[in-house]
Amino acid sequence: MGGEIEVFRSFISKKGLRNTPEREEIIAEIFSDHNHFDVDELYQCLKARGSKISKASIYRNIPLIIECGLIRDAWFEDRHMHYERIYGRGHHCHLRCIRCGKVVEFVDNQLKDIETRVALENDFHVIDHRLDITGYCSKCKTME
Amino acid sequence: MGGEIEVFRSFISKKGLRNTPEREEIIAEIFSDHNHFDVDELYQCLKARGSKISKASIYRNIPLIIECGLIRDAWFEDRHMHYERIYGRGHHCHLRCIRCGKVVEFVDNQLKDIETRVALENDFHVIDHRLDITGYCSKCKTME
DNA sequence: CTCCTATTGCAATTCAATTTCAATAATAAT
DNA sequence: ATTATTATTGAAATTGAATTGCAATAGGAG
């Protein structure tokens, strides 16, 4: 908690855009609970809270929220994109169960070394990476 | 180079499905050239070769070609899925330039260690992983 | 308070992906 | 070979996530 609204507000102002209640509602909703989310989930939760926001506004704002570093694309599943909070959380990767959909996050410091070495070898300027490991979680692996 | 048609044929037969010229055309096209591809690209190339195959058939067959291990999902970009050949090629990861779209493949053995350790720590049975590093390639990083 | 224009909600649109359906053809059985 | 069964196909219709056009609204600078 804390800081995300301010970060977003100054990002918006710096770009010469306008802060609106709709934008604050979206940010507040994401940071109230949703480590991982998709647009429809966000929309339904906002509606349940009495918000009158439209899906179009959510779609329109997500690129801005990504650009300012509060969230990022996480993965594409069930025909649509899933996002995740990154502001206030360390960089992490995912273990995703392909049977029940469970997502476990993990942090690995060795990954940074690989990234650095690969970037050097290929003359790349790294901006981001994502490592997704898929398989069966402890519950599901016994059922396969 | 070879084997892919035979692998697919016996996969199809084992499932009690039917081998068709359309299926062989798709496999042949993928393995003629396309390390990375999307459905439309495949369709256009097949059409250029005189094939009468429909996009629906390509869409219908991709899950089967994935299931038998010839190709796999690579990444989602520009609103649609991109695939890559895996049969006959070692497992590899990607460096993707977010400016020009260039994709460089790399192999890293250290990654296997991370995978093993993370799986052990979280009691996961790993099926696959994908590491995508995004940033600017040698050409594009000087222009940013 | 006024003006300019970014933002919104709604509806229409786009387009990748899926599905329906009748015709066709691959395989097994005869 | 011939026939029967049913998986597969192409074409067209449909779905649904994501985008966009438009008129109304409202943020924020002056």
PDB file of C-alpha atoms in Angstrom, chain B residues 6-143:
ATOM      1  CA  GLU B   6       6.382 -39.382 -39.699  1.00  0.00           C
ATOM      2  CA  VAL B   7       6.116 -38.204 -36.095  1.00  0.00           C
ATOM      3  CA  PHE B   8       2.912 -36.398 -36.877  1.00  0.00           C
ATOM      4  CA  ARG B   9       1.454 -39.264 -38.899  1.00  0.00           C
ATOM      5  CA  SER B  10       1.926 -41.794 -36.146  1.00  0.00           C
ATOM      6  CA  PHE B  11       0.662 -39.341 -33.551  1.00  0.00           C
ATOM      7  CA  ILE B  12      -2.496 -38.869 -35.599  1.00  0.00           C
ATOM      8  CA  SER B  13      -2.963 -42.578 -36.162  1.00  0.00           C
ATOM      9  CA  LYS B  14      -2.389 -43.401 -32.512  1.00  0.00           C
ATOM     10  CA  LYS B  15      -5.162 -40.972 -31.603  1.00  0.00           C
ATOM     11  CA  GLY B  16      -7.536 -42.674 -34.041  1.00  0.00           C
ATOM     12  CA  LEU B  17      -7.610 -39.592 -36.229  1.00  0.00           C
ATOM     13  CA  ARG B  18      -7.001 -39.360 -39.949  1.00  0.00           C
ATOM     14  CA  ASN B  19      -4.005 -38.315 -41.976  1.00  0.00           C
ATOM     15  CA  THR B  20      -4.944 -35.820 -44.660  1.00  0.00           C
ATOM     16  CA  PRO B  21      -3.069 -33.946 -47.363  1.00  0.00           C
ATOM     17  CA  GLU B  22      -4.023 -30.687 -45.626  1.00  0.00           C
ATOM     18  CA  ARG B  23      -2.262 -31.810 -42.450  1.00  0.00           C
ATOM     19  CA  GLU B  24       0.839 -32.804 -44.355  1.00  0.00           C
ATOM     20  CA  GLU B  25       0.876 -29.498 -46.172  1.00  0.00           C
ATOM     21  CA  ILE B  26       0.835 -27.617 -42.890  1.00  0.00           C
ATOM     22  CA  ILE B  27       3.635 -29.670 -41.380  1.00  0.00           C
ATOM     23  CA  ALA B  28       5.683 -29.403 -44.562  1.00  0.00           C
ATOM     24  CA  GLU B  29       5.245 -25.642 -44.674  1.00  0.00           C
ATOM     25  CA  ILE B  30       6.209 -25.132 -41.048  1.00  0.00           C
ATOM     26  CA  PHE B  31       9.325 -27.241 -41.408  1.00  0.00           C
ATOM     27  CA  SER B  32      10.331 -25.769 -44.745  1.00  0.00           C
ATOM     28  CA  ASP B  33      11.295 -22.443 -43.305  1.00  0.00           C
ATOM     29  CA  HIS B  34       9.384 -21.164 -40.320  1.00  0.00           C
ATOM     30  CA  ASN B  35      11.325 -21.228 -37.076  1.00  0.00           C
ATOM     31  CA  HIS B  36       8.882 -18.666 -35.799  1.00  0.00           C
ATOM     32  CA  PHE B  37       5.508 -18.037 -37.392  1.00  0.00           C
ATOM     33  CA  ASP B  38       1.913 -17.023 -36.911  1.00  0.00           C
ATOM     34  CA  VAL B  39      -1.244 -18.400 -38.494  1.00  0.00           C
ATOM     35  CA  ASP B  40      -1.664 -15.726 -41.112  1.00  0.00           C
ATOM     36  CA  GLU B  41       1.939 -16.006 -42.267  1.00  0.00           C
ATOM     37  CA  LEU B  42       1.544 -19.755 -42.632  1.00  0.00           C
ATOM     38  CA  TYR B  43      -1.712 -19.297 -44.520  1.00  0.00           C
ATOM     39  CA  GLN B  44      -0.244 -16.750 -46.931  1.00  0.00           C
ATOM     40  CA  CYS B  45       2.795 -18.916 -47.653  1.00  0.00           C
ATOM     41  CA  LEU B  46       0.646 -21.967 -48.290  1.00  0.00           C
ATOM     42  CA  LYS B  47      -1.622 -19.964 -50.567  1.00  0.00           C
ATOM     43  CA  ALA B  48       1.386 -18.646 -52.473  1.00  0.00           C
ATOM     44  CA  ARG B  49       2.444 -22.221 -53.063  1.00  0.00           C
ATOM     45  CA  GLY B  50      -0.930 -22.966 -54.564  1.00  0.00           C
ATOM     46  CA  SER B  51      -2.485 -24.653 -51.554  1.00  0.00           C
ATOM     47  CA  LYS B  52      -6.239 -24.364 -51.198  1.00  0.00           C
ATOM     48  CA  ILE B  53      -6.167 -24.890 -47.460  1.00  0.00           C
ATOM     49  CA  SER B  54      -8.388 -22.726 -45.278  1.00  0.00           C
ATOM     50  CA  LYS B  55      -7.384 -20.785 -42.209  1.00  0.00           C
ATOM     51  CA  ALA B  56      -9.923 -22.737 -40.197  1.00  0.00           C
ATOM     52  CA  SER B  57      -7.985 -25.919 -40.896  1.00  0.00           C
ATOM     53  CA  ILE B  58      -4.766 -24.328 -39.771  1.00  0.00           C
ATOM     54  CA  TYR B  59      -6.400 -23.130 -36.567  1.00  0.00           C
ATOM     55  CA  ARG B  60      -7.930 -26.553 -36.032  1.00  0.00           C
ATOM     56  CA  ASN B  61      -4.649 -28.376 -36.470  1.00  0.00           C
ATOM     57  CA  ILE B  62      -2.310 -26.217 -34.462  1.00  0.00           C
ATOM     58  CA  PRO B  63      -3.399 -27.692 -31.120  1.00  0.00           C
ATOM     59  CA  LEU B  64      -2.629 -31.164 -32.474  1.00  0.00           C
ATOM     60  CA  ILE B  65       0.768 -30.129 -33.784  1.00  0.00           C
ATOM     61  CA  ILE B  66       1.535 -28.648 -30.390  1.00  0.00           C
ATOM     62  CA  GLU B  67       0.268 -31.742 -28.576  1.00  0.00           C
ATOM     63  CA  CYS B  68       2.576 -34.023 -30.532  1.00  0.00           C
ATOM     64  CA  GLY B  69       5.551 -31.839 -29.735  1.00  0.00           C
ATOM     65  CA  LEU B  70       6.461 -30.441 -33.138  1.00  0.00           C
ATOM     66  CA  ILE B  71       5.780 -26.822 -32.265  1.00  0.00           C
ATOM     67  CA  ARG B  72       4.812 -24.735 -29.261  1.00  0.00           C
ATOM     68  CA  ASP B  73       3.391 -21.366 -28.333  1.00  0.00           C
ATOM     69  CA  ALA B  74       6.176 -18.829 -28.475  1.00  0.00           C
ATOM     70  CA  TRP B  75       4.715 -15.456 -27.518  1.00  0.00           C
ATOM     71  CA  PHE B  76       1.686 -13.236 -27.872  1.00  0.00           C
ATOM     72  CA  GLU B  77       2.306 -10.067 -29.843  1.00  0.00           C
ATOM     73  CA  ASP B  78       0.288  -7.717 -32.038  1.00  0.00           C
ATOM     74  CA  ARG B  79      -2.949  -9.236 -30.763  1.00  0.00           C
ATOM     75  CA  HIS B  80      -2.196 -12.751 -31.858  1.00  0.00           C
ATOM     76  CA  MET B  81      -0.201 -15.816 -30.930  1.00  0.00           C
ATOM     77  CA  HIS B  82       3.178 -16.635 -32.432  1.00  0.00           C
ATOM     78  CA  TYR B  83       4.455 -20.190 -32.604  1.00  0.00           C
ATOM     79  CA  GLU B  84       7.832 -21.833 -33.036  1.00  0.00           C
ATOM     80  CA  ARG B  85       9.218 -25.143 -34.187  1.00  0.00           C
ATOM     81  CA  ILE B  86      10.706 -27.246 -31.447  1.00  0.00           C
ATOM     82  CA  TYR B  87      11.048 -30.661 -33.080  1.00  0.00           C
ATOM     83  CA  GLY B  88      14.628 -31.171 -34.159  1.00  0.00           C
ATOM     84  CA  ARG B  89      15.856 -28.086 -32.309  1.00  0.00           C
ATOM     85  CA  GLY B  90      17.125 -27.807 -28.778  1.00  0.00           C
ATOM     86  CA  HIS B  91      15.132 -25.954 -26.177  1.00  0.00           C
ATOM     87  CA  HIS B  92      15.928 -22.270 -26.363  1.00  0.00           C
ATOM     88  CA  CYS B  93      14.818 -18.895 -25.108  1.00  0.00           C
ATOM     89  CA  HIS B  94      14.386 -15.517 -26.745  1.00  0.00           C
ATOM     90  CA  LEU B  95      15.817 -12.066 -26.747  1.00  0.00           C
ATOM     91  CA  ARG B  96      13.229  -9.856 -28.368  1.00  0.00           C
ATOM     92  CA  CYS B  97      13.842  -6.304 -29.490  1.00  0.00           C
ATOM     93  CA  ILE B  98      10.892  -4.123 -28.511  1.00  0.00           C
ATOM     94  CA  ARG B  99      11.768  -1.631 -31.196  1.00  0.00           C
ATOM     95  CA  CYS B 100      12.386  -3.607 -34.394  1.00  0.00           C
ATOM     96  CA  GLY B 101      10.902  -6.953 -33.373  1.00  0.00           C
ATOM     97  CA  LYS B 102      14.088  -8.891 -33.988  1.00  0.00           C
ATOM     98  CA  VAL B 103      14.219 -12.225 -32.189  1.00  0.00           C
ATOM     99  CA  VAL B 104      17.505 -13.818 -31.163  1.00  0.00           C
ATOM    100  CA  GLU B 105      17.477 -17.286 -29.732  1.00  0.00           C
ATOM    101  CA  PHE B 106      19.831 -18.409 -27.033  1.00  0.00           C
ATOM    102  CA  VAL B 107      20.489 -21.538 -25.026  1.00  0.00           C
ATOM    103  CA  ASP B 108      21.499 -21.378 -21.396  1.00  0.00           C
ATOM    104  CA  ASN B 109      22.346 -24.381 -19.312  1.00  0.00           C
ATOM    105  CA  GLN B 110      22.167 -22.540 -16.009  1.00  0.00           C
ATOM    106  CA  LEU B 111      18.446 -22.140 -16.580  1.00  0.00           C
ATOM    107  CA  LYS B 112      17.946 -25.854 -16.088  1.00  0.00           C
ATOM    108  CA  ASP B 113      19.437 -25.568 -12.603  1.00  0.00           C
ATOM    109  CA  ILE B 114      17.063 -22.773 -11.668  1.00  0.00           C
ATOM    110  CA  GLU B 115      14.149 -24.772 -12.965  1.00  0.00           C
ATOM    111  CA  THR B 116      15.170 -27.834 -10.968  1.00  0.00           C
ATOM    112  CA  ARG B 117      15.711 -25.896  -7.762  1.00  0.00           C
ATOM    113  CA  VAL B 118      12.501 -23.882  -8.017  1.00  0.00           C
ATOM    114  CA  ALA B 119      10.506 -27.025  -8.806  1.00  0.00           C
ATOM    115  CA  LEU B 120      11.951 -28.770  -5.767  1.00  0.00           C
ATOM    116  CA  GLU B 121      11.297 -25.820  -3.463  1.00  0.00           C
ATOM    117  CA  ASN B 122       7.688 -25.545  -4.594  1.00  0.00           C
ATOM    118  CA  ASP B 123       6.899 -29.201  -5.138  1.00  0.00           C
ATOM    119  CA  PHE B 124       6.087 -28.675  -8.803  1.00  0.00           C
ATOM    120  CA  HIS B 125       6.380 -31.179 -11.607  1.00  0.00           C
ATOM    121  CA  VAL B 126       7.843 -29.070 -14.408  1.00  0.00           C
ATOM    122  CA  ILE B 127       6.645 -29.641 -17.948  1.00  0.00           C
ATOM    123  CA  ASP B 128       8.075 -26.624 -19.690  1.00  0.00           C
ATOM    124  CA  HIS B 129       9.474 -23.172 -19.205  1.00  0.00           C
ATOM    125  CA  ARG B 130       9.875 -20.076 -21.268  1.00  0.00           C
ATOM    126  CA  LEU B 131      12.235 -17.211 -20.643  1.00  0.00           C
ATOM    127  CA  ASP B 132      11.785 -14.123 -22.744  1.00  0.00           C
ATOM    128  CA  ILE B 133      14.159 -11.234 -22.377  1.00  0.00           C
ATOM    129  CA  THR B 134      12.974  -7.996 -23.909  1.00  0.00           C
ATOM    130  CA  GLY B 135      14.985  -4.891 -24.637  1.00  0.00           C
ATOM    131  CA  TYR B 136      16.860  -3.237 -27.474  1.00  0.00           C
ATOM    132  CA  CYS B 137      19.050  -5.075 -29.965  1.00  0.00           C
ATOM    133  CA  SER B 138      22.483  -3.812 -30.943  1.00  0.00           C
ATOM    134  CA  LYS B 139      21.110  -1.719 -33.786  1.00  0.00           C
ATOM    135  CA  CYS B 140      18.189  -0.249 -31.900  1.00  0.00           C
ATOM    136  CA  LYS B 141      19.861   0.496 -28.585  1.00  0.00           C
ATOM    137  CA  THR B 142      21.913   3.283 -30.110  1.00  0.00           C
ATOM    138  CA  MET B 143      18.805   4.980 -31.428  1.00  0.00           C
TER     139      MET B 143
END
